[in-house]
């Protein structure tokens, strides 16, 4: 079994003799066949191959295979964004009339997708605190619940999900746990090892790592046995008429059923494909993910420690910091490091936060995180501005919260910059 660093560099693509060492960018919408009969087999999922890039492309497949290998999954797919990844991951098994239990401490865009847009599609969500008791979690389930959702480290609240607690509850109700592992990355946490069944990513963040391309990924562990609940997951266990009656679990097994369905149905119909160019750039980011995460975490810890000691700072949240509310969970699930994002409140509240941010010279104000360049954001007035005060509180976002994403610069320079801006 290879180490995570070797998988980052070489996973997903093994060139043959005389073939390119770097993953080739297959910049082609379509693929040529000698006969219509051969192509018909591809359309019916009877043979494996490429015919149209909206469904599959060799560049994307190589990068998806790398991400699947990093997570320890059996199959993966790339999407055009993290939003598309989370939508596909849930909608693949929950549709109109169904229900999903979700942690309330999640990315603002995901909250909106679930609470507004998917609700309009007929999927109901119950949001629970990531810190809820087992009884509270239990009470959130309904007979039509199809999945449980949470974020390993939530953006921007930086709460840590007790993956085992959520997996146990999900499995007791015969549904999978879907974990958005964007902030931890598989370098720091592999949710499948703790009982999660499906993992999603906004590859826009650390995986790309250079602010070059928006993208997402979905990975299946292959461990959830859909066939134990053939009625609940009829979408995977009964014939799909749009593919001449193929039954995904029968034809592709537990290892391939979920991702094949997401590709064959959702990608076919919604078309949120990642461009092969972006997949190539994403792979360049993945090649150094293990090296960069170490530095992001070192900088995060150094900045968090500095902020904790400053009398101009009201509070600091960083799960890697000794004494943090989530430090114990972080030590359990991510002993090697958490992420480079630190949340804190400047004394003086919302206005002080905005003034402080305006004076930073190295950190730029951006709607972005997890980049090589340090950036910061005030979520209450940007990414989470559609939420009311109660929803903000449930999501763990206070009005004074500054989200500070440590890049790969020298920690001393970041701290000096923060010091002059606080002054
Ligand atoms: C950014 C982010 C998303 C959305 O991803 P996009 O690539 O911006 O669509 C989803 N989940 C988390 C945790 C994120 O940080």
CSV table of C-alpha atoms and ligand atoms in Angstrom, one decimal:
chain,number,residue,atom,x,y,z
A,1,UNK,CA,0.0,0.0,0.0
A,2,UNK,CA,1.5,3.3,-1.1
A,3,UNK,CA,1.8,6.3,1.2
A,4,UNK,CA,-0.4,9.4,0.7
A,5,UNK,CA,2.5,11.4,-0.8
A,6,UNK,CA,3.2,8.8,-3.5
A,7,UNK,CA,-0.5,8.7,-4.4
A,8,UNK,CA,-0.6,12.5,-4.6
A,9,UNK,CA,2.3,12.4,-7.1
A,10,UNK,CA,1.6,9.3,-9.1
A,11,UNK,CA,-1.9,8.0,-8.4
A,12,UNK,CA,-4.5,7.6,-11.1
A,13,UNK,CA,-2.3,7.5,-14.1
A,14,UNK,CA,0.4,4.9,-15.2
A,15,UNK,CA,1.8,5.6,-18.6
A,16,UNK,CA,2.8,2.7,-20.8
A,17,UNK,CA,6.0,2.4,-22.7
A,18,UNK,CA,6.7,5.6,-24.7
A,19,UNK,CA,3.6,7.3,-23.5
A,20,UNK,CA,3.6,10.8,-22.0
A,21,UNK,CA,4.8,11.0,-18.4
A,22,UNK,CA,2.4,13.9,-17.7
A,23,UNK,CA,-1.3,13.2,-17.9
A,24,UNK,CA,-2.3,14.1,-21.5
A,25,UNK,CA,-5.0,16.8,-21.9
A,26,UNK,CA,-7.6,15.1,-24.1
A,27,UNK,CA,-9.1,18.3,-25.6
A,28,UNK,CA,-11.8,16.6,-27.6
A,29,UNK,CA,-15.6,16.7,-27.1
A,30,UNK,CA,-16.0,13.4,-29.0
A,31,UNK,CA,-14.4,10.1,-29.8
A,32,UNK,CA,-14.4,8.2,-33.1
A,33,UNK,CA,-15.8,4.7,-33.8
A,34,UNK,CA,-15.8,2.5,-36.9
A,35,UNK,CA,-19.4,1.3,-36.6
A,36,UNK,CA,-22.6,2.5,-35.1
A,37,UNK,CA,-23.1,-0.8,-33.3
A,38,UNK,CA,-19.9,-0.3,-31.2
A,39,UNK,CA,-21.1,3.1,-30.2
A,40,UNK,CA,-24.6,1.8,-29.3
A,41,UNK,CA,-23.0,-0.6,-26.8
A,42,UNK,CA,-21.4,2.4,-25.1
A,43,UNK,CA,-24.7,4.2,-25.0
A,44,UNK,CA,-26.3,1.1,-23.3
A,45,UNK,CA,-23.4,0.9,-20.8
A,46,UNK,CA,-22.7,-2.6,-22.2
A,47,UNK,CA,-19.1,-1.8,-22.9
A,48,UNK,CA,-16.6,0.6,-21.4
A,49,UNK,CA,-15.2,3.5,-23.5
A,50,UNK,CA,-15.4,7.1,-24.3
A,51,UNK,CA,-17.9,8.7,-26.7
A,52,UNK,CA,-18.7,12.2,-25.5
A,53,UNK,CA,-16.9,14.3,-22.9
A,54,UNK,CA,-20.0,15.4,-21.1
A,55,UNK,CA,-20.1,11.8,-19.8
A,56,UNK,CA,-16.5,10.9,-19.6
A,57,UNK,CA,-13.1,12.0,-20.7
A,58,UNK,CA,-9.7,10.3,-20.2
A,59,UNK,CA,-8.0,13.3,-18.5
A,60,UNK,CA,-10.9,13.7,-16.1
A,61,UNK,CA,-11.0,10.0,-15.4
A,62,UNK,CA,-7.2,9.8,-14.5
A,63,UNK,CA,-7.6,12.7,-12.1
A,64,UNK,CA,-10.8,11.3,-10.5
A,65,UNK,CA,-9.0,8.0,-10.1
A,66,UNK,CA,-6.2,9.8,-8.2
A,67,UNK,CA,-8.7,11.5,-5.9
A,68,UNK,CA,-10.4,8.1,-5.3
A,69,UNK,CA,-7.1,6.5,-4.5
A,70,UNK,CA,-6.2,9.4,-2.1
A,71,UNK,CA,-9.5,8.8,-0.2
A,72,UNK,CA,-9.3,5.0,-0.4
A,73,UNK,CA,-12.5,4.8,-2.4
A,74,UNK,CA,-13.5,2.4,-5.3
A,75,UNK,CA,-14.7,5.0,-7.8
A,76,UNK,CA,-14.7,8.8,-8.3
A,77,UNK,CA,-15.9,11.5,-10.7
A,78,UNK,CA,-15.0,15.1,-11.3
A,79,UNK,CA,-17.6,17.8,-11.5
A,80,UNK,CA,-17.5,21.4,-12.6
A,81,UNK,CA,-17.6,22.8,-9.0
A,82,UNK,CA,-17.9,21.8,-5.4
A,83,UNK,CA,-21.5,22.9,-5.5
A,84,UNK,CA,-22.2,20.4,-8.4
A,85,UNK,CA,-20.3,17.7,-6.4
A,86,UNK,CA,-22.5,18.1,-3.3
A,87,UNK,CA,-25.7,18.3,-5.4
A,88,UNK,CA,-24.8,15.1,-7.3
A,89,UNK,CA,-23.8,13.3,-4.2
A,90,UNK,CA,-27.1,13.9,-2.5
A,91,UNK,CA,-29.5,14.0,-5.5
A,92,UNK,CA,-28.1,10.6,-6.8
A,93,UNK,CA,-29.9,8.9,-3.9
A,94,UNK,CA,-32.5,11.5,-2.6
A,95,UNK,CA,-35.2,12.9,-4.9
A,96,UNK,CA,-38.6,14.5,-4.6
A,97,UNK,CA,-40.4,13.2,-1.5
A,98,UNK,CA,-37.2,12.2,0.3
A,99,UNK,CA,-35.4,13.6,3.3
A,100,UNK,CA,-31.8,14.2,4.4
A,101,UNK,CA,-30.2,14.9,7.8
A,102,UNK,CA,-27.4,17.5,7.6
A,103,UNK,CA,-25.1,19.1,10.0
A,104,UNK,CA,-26.1,22.8,10.3
A,105,UNK,CA,-22.4,23.8,10.4
A,106,UNK,CA,-21.7,23.7,6.6
A,107,UNK,CA,-20.5,26.0,3.8
A,108,UNK,CA,-23.0,28.8,3.1
A,109,UNK,CA,-23.4,27.7,-0.6
A,110,UNK,CA,-24.2,24.2,0.4
A,111,UNK,CA,-26.7,25.4,3.0
A,112,UNK,CA,-28.5,27.4,0.3
A,113,UNK,CA,-28.4,24.5,-2.1
A,114,UNK,CA,-30.0,22.2,0.5
A,115,UNK,CA,-32.4,24.6,2.3
A,116,UNK,CA,-33.7,26.6,-0.7
A,117,UNK,CA,-33.0,25.0,-4.1
A,118,UNK,CA,-33.2,21.3,-3.3
A,119,UNK,CA,-36.2,22.0,-1.1
A,120,UNK,CA,-37.9,23.5,-4.2
A,121,UNK,CA,-37.1,20.1,-5.9
A,122,UNK,CA,-39.0,18.3,-3.1
A,123,UNK,CA,-36.0,17.2,-1.0
A,124,UNK,CA,-36.5,18.1,2.7
A,125,UNK,CA,-33.5,18.7,5.0
A,126,UNK,CA,-33.3,18.6,8.8
A,127,UNK,CA,-30.3,20.5,10.2
A,128,UNK,CA,-28.7,19.4,13.4
A,129,UNK,CA,-25.8,20.8,15.4
A,130,UNK,CA,-22.6,18.9,14.8
A,131,UNK,CA,-22.3,18.8,18.6
A,132,UNK,CA,-25.8,17.3,19.1
A,133,UNK,CA,-26.3,14.4,21.4
A,134,UNK,CA,-26.9,10.9,20.0
A,135,UNK,CA,-30.6,11.3,21.0
A,136,UNK,CA,-31.0,14.6,19.1
A,137,UNK,CA,-29.4,13.1,16.1
A,138,UNK,CA,-31.7,10.1,16.4
A,139,UNK,CA,-34.7,12.3,16.5
A,140,UNK,CA,-33.8,14.0,13.2
A,141,UNK,CA,-34.5,10.8,11.1
A,142,UNK,CA,-37.7,10.1,9.3
A,143,UNK,CA,-38.9,7.0,7.4
A,144,UNK,CA,-38.0,8.7,4.1
A,145,UNK,CA,-34.5,9.7,5.2
A,146,UNK,CA,-32.0,8.8,2.5
A,147,UNK,CA,-28.7,10.2,3.6
A,148,UNK,CA,-26.7,12.1,6.3
A,149,UNK,CA,-24.4,15.0,5.4
A,150,UNK,CA,-21.6,16.9,7.2
A,151,UNK,CA,-18.2,18.6,6.6
A,152,UNK,CA,-15.0,17.2,8.2
A,153,UNK,CA,-14.0,20.8,9.1
A,154,UNK,CA,-16.8,23.2,8.4
A,155,UNK,CA,-16.2,26.3,6.2
A,156,UNK,CA,-16.1,28.8,7.8
A,157,UNK,CA,-17.1,27.8,11.4
A,158,UNK,CA,-14.2,25.3,11.7
A,159,UNK,CA,-16.3,22.9,13.7
A,160,UNK,CA,-15.0,19.3,13.5
A,161,UNK,CA,-17.5,16.6,12.6
A,162,UNK,CA,-17.6,13.6,14.9
A,163,UNK,CA,-17.6,11.3,11.9
A,164,UNK,CA,-18.0,8.1,13.9
A,165,UNK,CA,-21.1,9.5,15.7
A,166,UNK,CA,-22.7,10.6,12.4
A,167,UNK,CA,-21.8,7.3,10.6
A,168,UNK,CA,-23.2,5.2,13.5
A,169,UNK,CA,-26.5,7.0,13.4
A,170,UNK,CA,-26.7,6.9,9.6
A,171,UNK,CA,-26.0,3.2,9.5
A,172,UNK,CA,-28.5,2.4,12.3
A,173,UNK,CA,-31.1,3.9,9.9
A,174,UNK,CA,-29.7,2.1,6.8
A,175,UNK,CA,-28.5,5.2,5.0
A,176,UNK,CA,-25.0,6.4,4.0
A,177,UNK,CA,-23.0,9.2,5.5
A,178,UNK,CA,-21.8,11.8,2.9
A,179,UNK,CA,-18.8,13.9,4.1
A,180,UNK,CA,-17.5,17.0,2.4
A,181,UNK,CA,-13.8,16.7,3.0
A,182,UNK,CA,-12.7,19.9,1.3
A,183,UNK,CA,-10.9,21.6,4.2
A,184,UNK,CA,-9.1,18.6,5.7
A,185,UNK,CA,-8.2,17.0,2.3
A,186,UNK,CA,-7.3,13.2,2.3
A,187,UNK,CA,-3.8,14.2,3.3
A,188,UNK,CA,-5.1,15.1,6.8
A,189,UNK,CA,-8.3,13.0,7.1
A,190,UNK,CA,-9.8,10.0,5.2
A,191,UNK,CA,-13.4,9.9,6.3
A,192,UNK,CA,-13.9,6.4,4.9
A,193,UNK,CA,-11.5,5.1,7.6
A,194,UNK,CA,-14.0,6.4,10.2
A,195,UNK,CA,-17.2,5.0,8.6
A,196,UNK,CA,-18.2,7.6,6.0
A,197,UNK,CA,-19.6,6.1,2.8
A,198,UNK,CA,-19.3,8.9,0.2
A,199,UNK,CA,-16.8,11.8,0.2
A,200,UNK,CA,-17.2,15.1,-1.8
A,201,UNK,CA,-14.7,17.9,-2.5
A,202,UNK,CA,-14.6,21.4,-3.7
A,203,UNK,CA,-11.3,20.9,-5.6
A,204,UNK,CA,-11.3,24.6,-6.0
A,205,UNK,CA,-9.6,24.8,-2.6
A,206,UNK,CA,-6.5,23.0,-1.4
A,207,UNK,CA,-6.5,20.3,-4.1
A,208,UNK,CA,-6.1,22.9,-6.8
A,209,UNK,CA,-4.4,25.1,-4.3
A,210,UNK,CA,-3.4,28.0,-6.6
A,211,UNK,CA,-6.7,29.6,-7.3
A,212,UNK,CA,-6.6,28.5,-10.9
A,213,UNK,CA,-9.7,26.4,-11.5
A,214,UNK,CA,-13.2,25.9,-10.0
A,215,UNK,CA,-14.0,22.1,-9.6
A,216,UNK,CA,-15.4,19.4,-7.5
A,217,UNK,CA,-15.2,15.6,-7.0
A,218,UNK,CA,-17.4,12.8,-5.6
A,219,UNK,CA,-15.8,9.6,-4.3
A,220,UNK,CA,-17.6,6.4,-3.3
A,221,UNK,CA,-16.1,4.0,-0.7
A,222,UNK,CA,-18.0,1.1,-2.3
A,223,UNK,CA,-18.8,0.0,1.3
A,224,UNK,CA,-22.5,0.9,1.6
A,225,UNK,CA,-24.6,-2.1,0.7
A,226,UNK,CA,-27.6,-0.5,-1.2
A,227,UNK,CA,-29.0,-4.0,-1.9
A,228,UNK,CA,-29.8,-4.5,1.8
A,229,UNK,CA,-32.4,-1.8,1.3
A,230,UNK,CA,-33.7,-2.4,-2.2
A,231,UNK,CA,-36.8,-0.3,-1.7
A,232,UNK,CA,-35.2,2.7,-0.1
A,233,UNK,CA,-32.5,2.7,-2.8
A,234,UNK,CA,-34.7,1.5,-5.7
A,235,UNK,CA,-32.8,4.1,-7.9
A,236,UNK,CA,-29.7,1.8,-7.6
A,237,UNK,CA,-31.4,-1.6,-7.1
A,238,UNK,CA,-34.1,-1.6,-9.8
A,239,UNK,CA,-33.9,-1.3,-13.6
A,240,UNK,CA,-33.1,2.2,-15.1
A,241,UNK,CA,-35.5,2.5,-18.0
A,242,UNK,CA,-33.3,5.3,-19.5
A,243,UNK,CA,-30.6,2.7,-19.9
A,244,UNK,CA,-32.6,-0.2,-21.3
A,245,UNK,CA,-33.2,-1.6,-17.9
A,246,UNK,CA,-29.7,-1.7,-16.4
A,247,UNK,CA,-29.7,-2.3,-12.7
A,248,UNK,CA,-26.7,-0.4,-11.4
A,249,UNK,CA,-25.9,-2.6,-8.4
A,250,UNK,CA,-26.2,-5.8,-10.5
A,251,UNK,CA,-24.1,-4.6,-13.4
A,252,UNK,CA,-21.5,-2.6,-11.6
A,253,UNK,CA,-21.4,-4.1,-8.1
A,254,UNK,CA,-21.1,-2.1,-4.9
A,255,UNK,CA,-17.8,-0.7,-6.0
A,256,UNK,CA,-19.2,1.0,-9.1
A,257,UNK,CA,-23.0,1.4,-8.9
A,258,UNK,CA,-23.2,4.8,-7.2
A,259,UNK,CA,-20.6,6.6,-9.4
A,260,UNK,CA,-21.8,4.9,-12.6
A,261,UNK,CA,-25.4,6.1,-11.9
A,262,UNK,CA,-24.2,9.6,-11.0
A,263,UNK,CA,-22.3,9.7,-14.3
A,264,UNK,CA,-24.8,8.0,-16.5
A,265,UNK,CA,-27.9,9.9,-15.2
A,266,UNK,CA,-26.9,13.1,-13.5
A,267,UNK,CA,-23.9,14.1,-15.7
A,268,UNK,CA,-25.9,13.1,-18.8
A,269,UNK,CA,-28.8,15.3,-17.8
A,270,UNK,CA,-27.2,18.2,-15.8
A,271,UNK,CA,-23.9,18.3,-17.6
A,272,UNK,CA,-21.8,19.8,-14.9
A,273,UNK,CA,-18.6,18.4,-16.3
A,274,UNK,CA,-15.1,19.7,-15.5
A,275,UNK,CA,-13.1,20.8,-18.5
A,276,UNK,CA,-10.1,18.5,-19.3
A,277,UNK,CA,-7.9,21.7,-19.1
A,278,UNK,CA,-9.0,22.3,-15.5
A,279,UNK,CA,-8.6,18.7,-14.6
A,280,UNK,CA,-5.0,18.9,-15.9
A,281,UNK,CA,-4.4,22.0,-13.7
A,282,UNK,CA,-6.1,20.2,-10.7
A,283,UNK,CA,-3.7,17.3,-11.1
A,284,UNK,CA,-0.7,19.7,-11.0
A,285,UNK,CA,-2.1,20.9,-7.6
A,286,UNK,CA,-2.6,17.4,-6.4
A,287,UNK,CA,1.0,16.5,-7.1
A,288,UNK,CA,2.1,18.8,-4.3
A,289,UNK,CA,-0.9,18.6,-2.0
A,290,UNK,CA,0.9,16.6,0.7
A,291,UNK,CA,3.8,19.1,0.8
A,292,UNK,CA,1.5,22.2,0.7
A,293,UNK,CA,-0.9,20.9,3.4
A,294,UNK,CA,2.0,20.6,5.9
A,295,UNK,CA,2.9,24.3,5.3
A,296,UNK,CA,-0.7,25.5,5.4
A,297,UNK,CA,-1.1,23.8,8.8
A,298,UNK,CA,2.2,25.1,10.2
A,299,UNK,CA,1.2,28.7,9.2
A,300,UNK,CA,-2.3,28.2,10.5
A,301,UNK,CA,-1.1,27.1,13.9
A,302,UNK,CA,1.5,29.9,14.1
A,303,UNK,CA,-1.1,32.5,13.3
A,304,UNK,CA,-3.7,31.0,15.6
A,305,UNK,CA,-1.2,31.0,18.5
A,306,UNK,CA,-0.3,34.7,17.8
A,307,UNK,CA,-4.0,35.7,17.7
A,308,UNK,CA,-4.7,33.8,20.9
A,309,UNK,CA,-2.1,35.9,22.7
A,310,UNK,CA,-3.2,39.2,21.3
A,311,UNK,CA,-5.3,41.5,23.5
A,312,UNK,CA,-7.0,43.0,20.4
A,313,UNK,CA,-8.6,39.7,19.5
A,314,UNK,CA,-11.9,38.6,21.2
A,315,UNK,CA,-11.7,34.9,20.3
A,316,UNK,CA,-9.9,32.4,18.1
A,317,UNK,CA,-11.2,29.2,16.5
A,318,UNK,CA,-8.6,26.8,15.1
A,319,UNK,CA,-9.1,23.1,15.7
A,320,UNK,CA,-5.3,22.5,15.6
A,321,UNK,CA,-4.9,24.9,18.5
A,322,UNK,CA,-4.4,23.6,22.1
A,323,UNK,CA,-7.5,24.5,24.1
A,324,UNK,CA,-9.8,24.9,21.1
A,325,UNK,CA,-13.3,23.5,21.6
A,326,UNK,CA,-12.7,21.0,18.7
A,327,UNK,CA,-9.0,20.2,19.5
A,328,UNK,CA,-9.8,16.7,20.9
A,329,UNK,CA,-11.9,15.8,17.8
A,330,UNK,CA,-9.2,17.2,15.6
A,331,UNK,CA,-6.5,15.1,17.4
A,332,UNK,CA,-8.6,12.0,16.9
A,333,UNK,CA,-9.5,12.5,13.2
A,334,UNK,CA,-6.6,14.6,12.0
A,335,UNK,CA,-3.6,14.0,14.2
A,336,UNK,CA,-1.2,15.2,11.4
A,337,UNK,CA,-2.8,18.6,11.0
A,338,UNK,CA,-6.1,20.2,10.2
A,339,UNK,CA,-6.1,23.0,7.6
A,340,UNK,CA,-4.7,26.5,7.1
A,341,UNK,CA,-7.9,28.4,7.9
A,342,UNK,CA,-8.3,30.3,11.2
A,343,UNK,CA,-11.4,32.1,12.3
A,344,UNK,CA,-11.4,34.9,14.9
A,345,UNK,CA,-13.2,37.9,16.1
A,346,UNK,CA,-11.6,41.3,16.4
A,347,UNK,CA,-12.5,43.2,19.5
A,348,UNK,CA,-15.0,45.9,18.4
A,349,UNK,CA,-17.2,43.6,16.4
A,350,UNK,CA,-18.3,43.8,12.8
A,351,UNK,CA,-16.9,47.3,12.1
A,352,UNK,CA,-13.5,46.6,13.7
A,353,UNK,CA,-13.3,43.4,11.6
A,354,UNK,CA,-13.9,45.3,8.4
A,355,UNK,CA,-11.3,48.0,9.4
A,356,UNK,CA,-8.8,45.4,10.3
A,357,UNK,CA,-9.2,43.6,7.0
A,358,UNK,CA,-8.8,46.8,5.0
A,359,UNK,CA,-5.4,47.4,6.6
A,360,UNK,CA,-3.9,44.0,5.8
A,361,UNK,CA,-1.2,44.2,3.2
A,362,UNK,CA,-0.2,40.6,2.5
A,363,UNK,CA,-3.6,39.0,3.0
A,364,UNK,CA,-6.1,40.0,0.3
A,365,UNK,CA,-9.8,40.3,0.8
A,366,UNK,CA,-11.2,37.5,-1.4
A,367,UNK,CA,-14.2,35.2,-1.8
A,368,UNK,CA,-11.8,32.3,-1.6
A,369,UNK,CA,-9.9,30.1,0.8
A,370,UNK,CA,-7.3,27.4,0.8
A,371,UNK,CA,-5.0,29.1,-1.7
A,372,UNK,CA,-1.2,29.5,-1.9
A,373,UNK,CA,-1.7,33.2,-1.3
A,374,UNK,CA,-3.1,34.3,2.1
A,375,UNK,CA,-6.7,35.7,1.9
A,376,UNK,CA,-9.4,36.7,4.2
A,377,UNK,CA,-13.1,37.2,4.2
A,378,UNK,CA,-16.0,38.5,6.4
A,379,UNK,CA,-18.6,35.8,5.9
A,380,UNK,CA,-21.5,37.6,7.6
A,381,UNK,CA,-21.5,40.3,4.9
A,382,UNK,CA,-20.5,38.0,1.9
A,383,UNK,CA,-20.8,34.2,1.6
A,384,UNK,CA,-23.4,34.0,4.4
A,385,UNK,CA,-25.3,37.2,3.9
A,386,UNK,CA,-28.5,35.5,2.8
A,387,UNK,CA,-28.8,34.0,6.4
A,388,UNK,CA,-30.7,35.7,9.2
A,389,UNK,CA,-29.0,36.0,12.7
A,390,UNK,CA,-30.4,32.7,13.9
A,391,UNK,CA,-29.3,30.8,10.8
A,392,UNK,CA,-25.9,32.5,11.2
A,393,UNK,CA,-25.7,31.3,14.8
A,394,UNK,CA,-26.7,27.8,13.8
A,395,UNK,CA,-24.0,27.8,11.2
A,396,UNK,CA,-21.5,28.9,13.8
A,397,UNK,CA,-20.9,32.3,12.1
A,398,UNK,CA,-20.9,35.3,14.4
A,399,UNK,CA,-21.2,38.8,12.9
A,400,UNK,CA,-17.6,39.6,13.9
A,401,UNK,CA,-16.1,36.4,12.4
A,402,UNK,CA,-13.0,37.0,10.2
A,403,UNK,CA,-12.0,33.9,8.1
A,404,UNK,CA,-8.3,34.1,7.6
A,405,UNK,CA,-6.8,31.5,5.2
A,406,UNK,CA,-3.1,31.1,5.7
A,407,UNK,CA,-1.2,30.6,2.4
A,408,UNK,CA,2.3,29.3,1.9
A,409,UNK,CA,4.1,32.5,2.7
A,410,UNK,CA,6.5,32.8,5.7
A,411,UNK,CA,4.5,32.7,9.0
A,412,UNK,CA,6.6,35.6,10.4
A,413,UNK,CA,5.5,37.9,7.5
A,414,UNK,CA,1.8,36.9,8.0
A,415,UNK,CA,2.0,37.6,11.7
A,416,UNK,CA,3.8,41.0,11.2
A,417,UNK,CA,1.0,41.9,8.7
A,418,UNK,CA,-1.7,41.0,11.2
A,419,UNK,CA,0.1,42.9,14.0
A,420,UNK,CA,0.3,46.1,12.1
A,421,UNK,CA,-3.3,45.8,10.9
A,422,UNK,CA,-4.5,45.2,14.5
A,423,UNK,CA,-2.5,48.1,15.7
B,1,LIG,C1,-16.1,26.2,-1.5
B,1,LIG,C2,-16.8,25.0,-0.9
B,1,LIG,C3,-17.8,24.4,-1.5
B,1,LIG,C4,-18.3,24.8,-2.9
B,1,LIG,O1,-17.4,24.6,-3.8
B,1,LIG,P1,-17.2,25.5,-5.2
B,1,LIG,O2,-16.1,24.8,-5.9
B,1,LIG,O3,-17.0,26.9,-4.9
B,1,LIG,O4,-18.5,25.3,-6.0
B,1,LIG,C5,-18.4,23.3,-0.9
B,1,LIG,N1,-18.0,22.9,0.3
B,1,LIG,C6,-17.0,23.5,0.9
B,1,LIG,C7,-16.6,23.0,2.3
B,1,LIG,C8,-16.4,24.6,0.4
B,1,LIG,O5,-15.4,25.2,1.1
